[in-house]
PDB file of C-alpha atoms in Angstrom:
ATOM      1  CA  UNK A  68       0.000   0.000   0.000  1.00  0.00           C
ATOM      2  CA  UNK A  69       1.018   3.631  -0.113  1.00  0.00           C
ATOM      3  CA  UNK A  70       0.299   7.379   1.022  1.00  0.00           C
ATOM      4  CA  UNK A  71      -2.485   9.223  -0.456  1.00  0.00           C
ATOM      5  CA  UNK A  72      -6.227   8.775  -1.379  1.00  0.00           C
ATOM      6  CA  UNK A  73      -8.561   7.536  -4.804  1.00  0.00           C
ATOM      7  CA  UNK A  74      -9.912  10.880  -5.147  1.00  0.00           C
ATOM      8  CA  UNK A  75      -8.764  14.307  -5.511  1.00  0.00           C
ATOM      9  CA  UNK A  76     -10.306  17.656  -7.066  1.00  0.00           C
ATOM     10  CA  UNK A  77      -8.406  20.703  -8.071  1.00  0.00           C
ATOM     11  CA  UNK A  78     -11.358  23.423  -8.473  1.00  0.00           C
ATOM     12  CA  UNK A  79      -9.135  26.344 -10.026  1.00  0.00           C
ATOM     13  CA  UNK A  80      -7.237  25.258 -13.054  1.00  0.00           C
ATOM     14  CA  UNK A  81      -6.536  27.895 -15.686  1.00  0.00           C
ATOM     15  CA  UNK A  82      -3.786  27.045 -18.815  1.00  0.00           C
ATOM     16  CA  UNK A  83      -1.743  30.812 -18.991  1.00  0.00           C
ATOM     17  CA  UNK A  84      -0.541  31.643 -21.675  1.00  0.00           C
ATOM     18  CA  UNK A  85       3.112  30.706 -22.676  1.00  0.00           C
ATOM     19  CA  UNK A  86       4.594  34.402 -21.769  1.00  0.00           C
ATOM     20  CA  UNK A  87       7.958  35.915 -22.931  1.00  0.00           C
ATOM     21  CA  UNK A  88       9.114  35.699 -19.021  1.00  0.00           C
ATOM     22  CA  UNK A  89      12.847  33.939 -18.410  1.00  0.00           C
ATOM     23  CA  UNK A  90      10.129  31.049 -17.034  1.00  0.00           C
ATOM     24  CA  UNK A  91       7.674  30.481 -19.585  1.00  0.00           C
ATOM     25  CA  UNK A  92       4.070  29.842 -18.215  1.00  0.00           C
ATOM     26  CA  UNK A  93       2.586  26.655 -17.665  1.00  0.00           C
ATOM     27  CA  UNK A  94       0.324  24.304 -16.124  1.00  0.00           C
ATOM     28  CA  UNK A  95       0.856  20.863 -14.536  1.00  0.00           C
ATOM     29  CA  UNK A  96      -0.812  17.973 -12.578  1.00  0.00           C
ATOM     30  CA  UNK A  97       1.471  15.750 -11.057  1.00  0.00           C
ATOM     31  CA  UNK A  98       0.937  12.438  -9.429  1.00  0.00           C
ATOM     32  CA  UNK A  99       2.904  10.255  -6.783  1.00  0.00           C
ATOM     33  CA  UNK A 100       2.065   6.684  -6.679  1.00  0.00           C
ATOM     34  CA  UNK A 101       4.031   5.288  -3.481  1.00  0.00           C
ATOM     35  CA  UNK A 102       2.271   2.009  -4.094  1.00  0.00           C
ATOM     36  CA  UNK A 103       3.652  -1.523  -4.814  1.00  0.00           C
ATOM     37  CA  UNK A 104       1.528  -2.023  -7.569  1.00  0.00           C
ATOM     38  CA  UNK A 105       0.580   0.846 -10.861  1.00  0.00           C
ATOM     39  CA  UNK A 106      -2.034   3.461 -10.404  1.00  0.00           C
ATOM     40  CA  UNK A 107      -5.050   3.451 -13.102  1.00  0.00           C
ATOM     41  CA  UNK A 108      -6.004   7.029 -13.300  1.00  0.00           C
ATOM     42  CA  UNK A 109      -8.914   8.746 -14.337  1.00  0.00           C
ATOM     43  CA  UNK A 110      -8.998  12.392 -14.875  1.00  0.00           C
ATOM     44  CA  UNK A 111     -12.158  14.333 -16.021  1.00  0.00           C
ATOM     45  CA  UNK A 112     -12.285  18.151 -16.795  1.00  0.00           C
ATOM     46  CA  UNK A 113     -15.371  20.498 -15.528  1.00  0.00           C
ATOM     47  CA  UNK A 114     -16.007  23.606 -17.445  1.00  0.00           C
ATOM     48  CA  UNK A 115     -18.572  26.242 -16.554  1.00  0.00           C
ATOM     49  CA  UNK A 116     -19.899  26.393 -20.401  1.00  0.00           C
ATOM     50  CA  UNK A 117     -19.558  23.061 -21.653  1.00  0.00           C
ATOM     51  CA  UNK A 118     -19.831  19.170 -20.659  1.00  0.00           C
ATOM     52  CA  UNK A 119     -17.154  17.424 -18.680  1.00  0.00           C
ATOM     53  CA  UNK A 120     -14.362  16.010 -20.832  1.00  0.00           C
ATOM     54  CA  UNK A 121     -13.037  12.482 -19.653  1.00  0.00           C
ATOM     55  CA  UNK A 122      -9.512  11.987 -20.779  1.00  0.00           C
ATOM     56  CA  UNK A 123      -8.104   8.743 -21.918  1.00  0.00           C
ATOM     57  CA  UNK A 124      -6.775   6.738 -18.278  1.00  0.00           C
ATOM     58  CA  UNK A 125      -3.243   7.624 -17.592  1.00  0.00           C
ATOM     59  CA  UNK A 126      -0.740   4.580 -15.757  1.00  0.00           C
ATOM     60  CA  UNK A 127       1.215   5.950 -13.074  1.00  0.00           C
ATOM     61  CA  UNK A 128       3.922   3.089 -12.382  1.00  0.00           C
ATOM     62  CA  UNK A 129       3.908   1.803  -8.760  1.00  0.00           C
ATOM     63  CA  UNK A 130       6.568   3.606  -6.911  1.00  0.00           C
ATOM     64  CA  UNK A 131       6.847   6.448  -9.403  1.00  0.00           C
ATOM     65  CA  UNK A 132       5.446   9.880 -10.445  1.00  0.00           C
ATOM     66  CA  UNK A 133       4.136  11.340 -13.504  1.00  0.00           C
ATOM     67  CA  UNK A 134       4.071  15.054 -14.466  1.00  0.00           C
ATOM     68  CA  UNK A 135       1.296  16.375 -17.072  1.00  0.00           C
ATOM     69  CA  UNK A 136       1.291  19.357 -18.530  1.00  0.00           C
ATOM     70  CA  UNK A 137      -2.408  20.267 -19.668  1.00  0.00           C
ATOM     71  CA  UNK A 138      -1.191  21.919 -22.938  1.00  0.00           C
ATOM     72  CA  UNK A 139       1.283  19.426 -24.262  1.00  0.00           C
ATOM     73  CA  UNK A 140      -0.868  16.376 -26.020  1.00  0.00           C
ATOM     74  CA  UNK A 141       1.268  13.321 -24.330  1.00  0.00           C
ATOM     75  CA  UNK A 142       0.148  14.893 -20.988  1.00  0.00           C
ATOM     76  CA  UNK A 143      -3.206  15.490 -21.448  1.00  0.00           C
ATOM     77  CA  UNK A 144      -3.635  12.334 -24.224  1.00  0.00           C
ATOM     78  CA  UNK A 145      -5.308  14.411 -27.094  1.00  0.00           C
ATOM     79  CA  UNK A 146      -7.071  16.813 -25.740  1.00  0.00           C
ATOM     80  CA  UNK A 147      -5.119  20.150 -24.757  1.00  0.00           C
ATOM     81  CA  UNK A 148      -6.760  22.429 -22.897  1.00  0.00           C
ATOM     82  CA  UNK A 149      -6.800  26.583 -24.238  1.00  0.00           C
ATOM     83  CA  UNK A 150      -4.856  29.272 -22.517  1.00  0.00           C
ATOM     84  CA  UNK A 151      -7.268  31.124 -20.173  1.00  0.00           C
ATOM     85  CA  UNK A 152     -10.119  28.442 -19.896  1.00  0.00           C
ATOM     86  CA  UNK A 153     -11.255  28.472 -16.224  1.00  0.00           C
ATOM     87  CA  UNK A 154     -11.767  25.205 -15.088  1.00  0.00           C
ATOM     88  CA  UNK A 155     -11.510  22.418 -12.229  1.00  0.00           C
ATOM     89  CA  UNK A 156      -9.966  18.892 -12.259  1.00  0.00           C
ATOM     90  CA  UNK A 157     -10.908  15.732 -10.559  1.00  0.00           C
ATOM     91  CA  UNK A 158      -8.478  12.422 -10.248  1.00  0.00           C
ATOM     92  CA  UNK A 159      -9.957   9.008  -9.639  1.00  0.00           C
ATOM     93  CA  UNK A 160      -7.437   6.118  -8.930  1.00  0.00           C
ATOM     94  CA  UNK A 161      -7.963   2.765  -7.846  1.00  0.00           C
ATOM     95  CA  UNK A 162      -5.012   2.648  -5.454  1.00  0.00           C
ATOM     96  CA  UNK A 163      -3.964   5.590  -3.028  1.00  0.00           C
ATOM     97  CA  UNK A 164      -1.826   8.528  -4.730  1.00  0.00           C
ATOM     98  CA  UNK A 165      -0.605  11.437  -3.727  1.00  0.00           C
ATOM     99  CA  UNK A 166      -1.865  14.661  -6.683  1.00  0.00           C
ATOM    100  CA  UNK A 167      -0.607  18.295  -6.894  1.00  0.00           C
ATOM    101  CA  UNK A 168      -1.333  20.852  -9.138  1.00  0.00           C
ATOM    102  CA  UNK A 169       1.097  23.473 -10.240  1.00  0.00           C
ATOM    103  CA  UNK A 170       0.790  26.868 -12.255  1.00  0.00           C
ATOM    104  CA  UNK A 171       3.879  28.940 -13.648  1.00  0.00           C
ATOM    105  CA  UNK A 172       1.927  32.228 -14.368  1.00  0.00           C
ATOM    106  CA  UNK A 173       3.667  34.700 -17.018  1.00  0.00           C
ATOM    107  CA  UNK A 174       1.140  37.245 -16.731  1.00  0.00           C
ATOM    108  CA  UNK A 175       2.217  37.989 -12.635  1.00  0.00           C
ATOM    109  CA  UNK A 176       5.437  36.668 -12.844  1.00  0.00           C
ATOM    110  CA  UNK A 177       4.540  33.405 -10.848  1.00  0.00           C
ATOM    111  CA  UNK A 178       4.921  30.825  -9.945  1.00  0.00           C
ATOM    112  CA  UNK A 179       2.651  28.450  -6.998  1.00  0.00           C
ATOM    113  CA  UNK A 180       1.869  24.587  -6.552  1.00  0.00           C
ATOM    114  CA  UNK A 181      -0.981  23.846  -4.477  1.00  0.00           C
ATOM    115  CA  UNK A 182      -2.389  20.081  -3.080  1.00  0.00           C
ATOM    116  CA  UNK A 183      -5.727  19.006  -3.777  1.00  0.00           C
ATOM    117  CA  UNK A 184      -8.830  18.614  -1.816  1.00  0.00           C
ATOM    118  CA  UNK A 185      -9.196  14.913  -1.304  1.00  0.00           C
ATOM    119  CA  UNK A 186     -12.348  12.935  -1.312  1.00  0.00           C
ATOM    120  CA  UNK A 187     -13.129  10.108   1.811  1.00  0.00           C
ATOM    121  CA  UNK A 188     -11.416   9.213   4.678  1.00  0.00           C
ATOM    122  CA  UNK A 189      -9.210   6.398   3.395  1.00  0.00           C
ATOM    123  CA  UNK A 190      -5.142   7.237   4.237  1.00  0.00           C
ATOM    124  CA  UNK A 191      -2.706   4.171   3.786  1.00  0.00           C
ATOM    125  CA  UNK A 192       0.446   4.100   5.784  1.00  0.00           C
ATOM    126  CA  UNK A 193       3.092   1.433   5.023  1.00  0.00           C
TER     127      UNK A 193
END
């Protein structure tokens, strides 16, 4: 078993745009999987104007981590999300991982990570 939970939501997502800053702006999701065995992940995409998108399930390998960036396709499978498009992120896996979200923001000069909310009670401790 390892640290984390099944569920997590990120409710303020938004791609910047790419910037002409020394760090250029950016958007990522990464996962820890501290488990012996891989994570299947599920992420879906909520949008105030539109349906949900479902990506195509991501494999986190047990004991590893896995950064996405939401505008480069092998990230995000094929579906890139646009520059400025509020929006919120939930992660489903069947074994406990540990999910972060991280912004590099051009437009203030930026740059912040923040953890997720997590869903349920269920913490696993080796």
């Amino acid at each position: 078993m390892g640290y984390g939970q099944r569920v997590w939501v990120f409710p303020d997502a938004e791609r910047p745009p790419r910037g002409d800053n020394l760090i250029k702006g950016h958007e990522s999701v990464i996962i820890l999987n501290s488990a012996e065995r891989d994570a299947n992940i599920r992420i879906t995409l909520f949008f105030e104007d539109r349906d949900p998108v479902i990506l195509p399930d991501v494999i986190v390998g047990a004991r590893r981590v896995r950064c996405m960036r939401t505008g480069d396709d092998s990230g995000f499978g094929s579906y890139t999300v646009g520059e400025g498009v509020q929006y919120a992120i939930t992660i489903e896996s069947d074994v406990p991982v540990v999910a972060q979200y991280g912004r590099a923001e051009p437009r203030k000069v930026s740059f912040y990570t923040t953890p997720g909310y997590f869903c349920g009670t269920e913490t696993s401790v080796l």
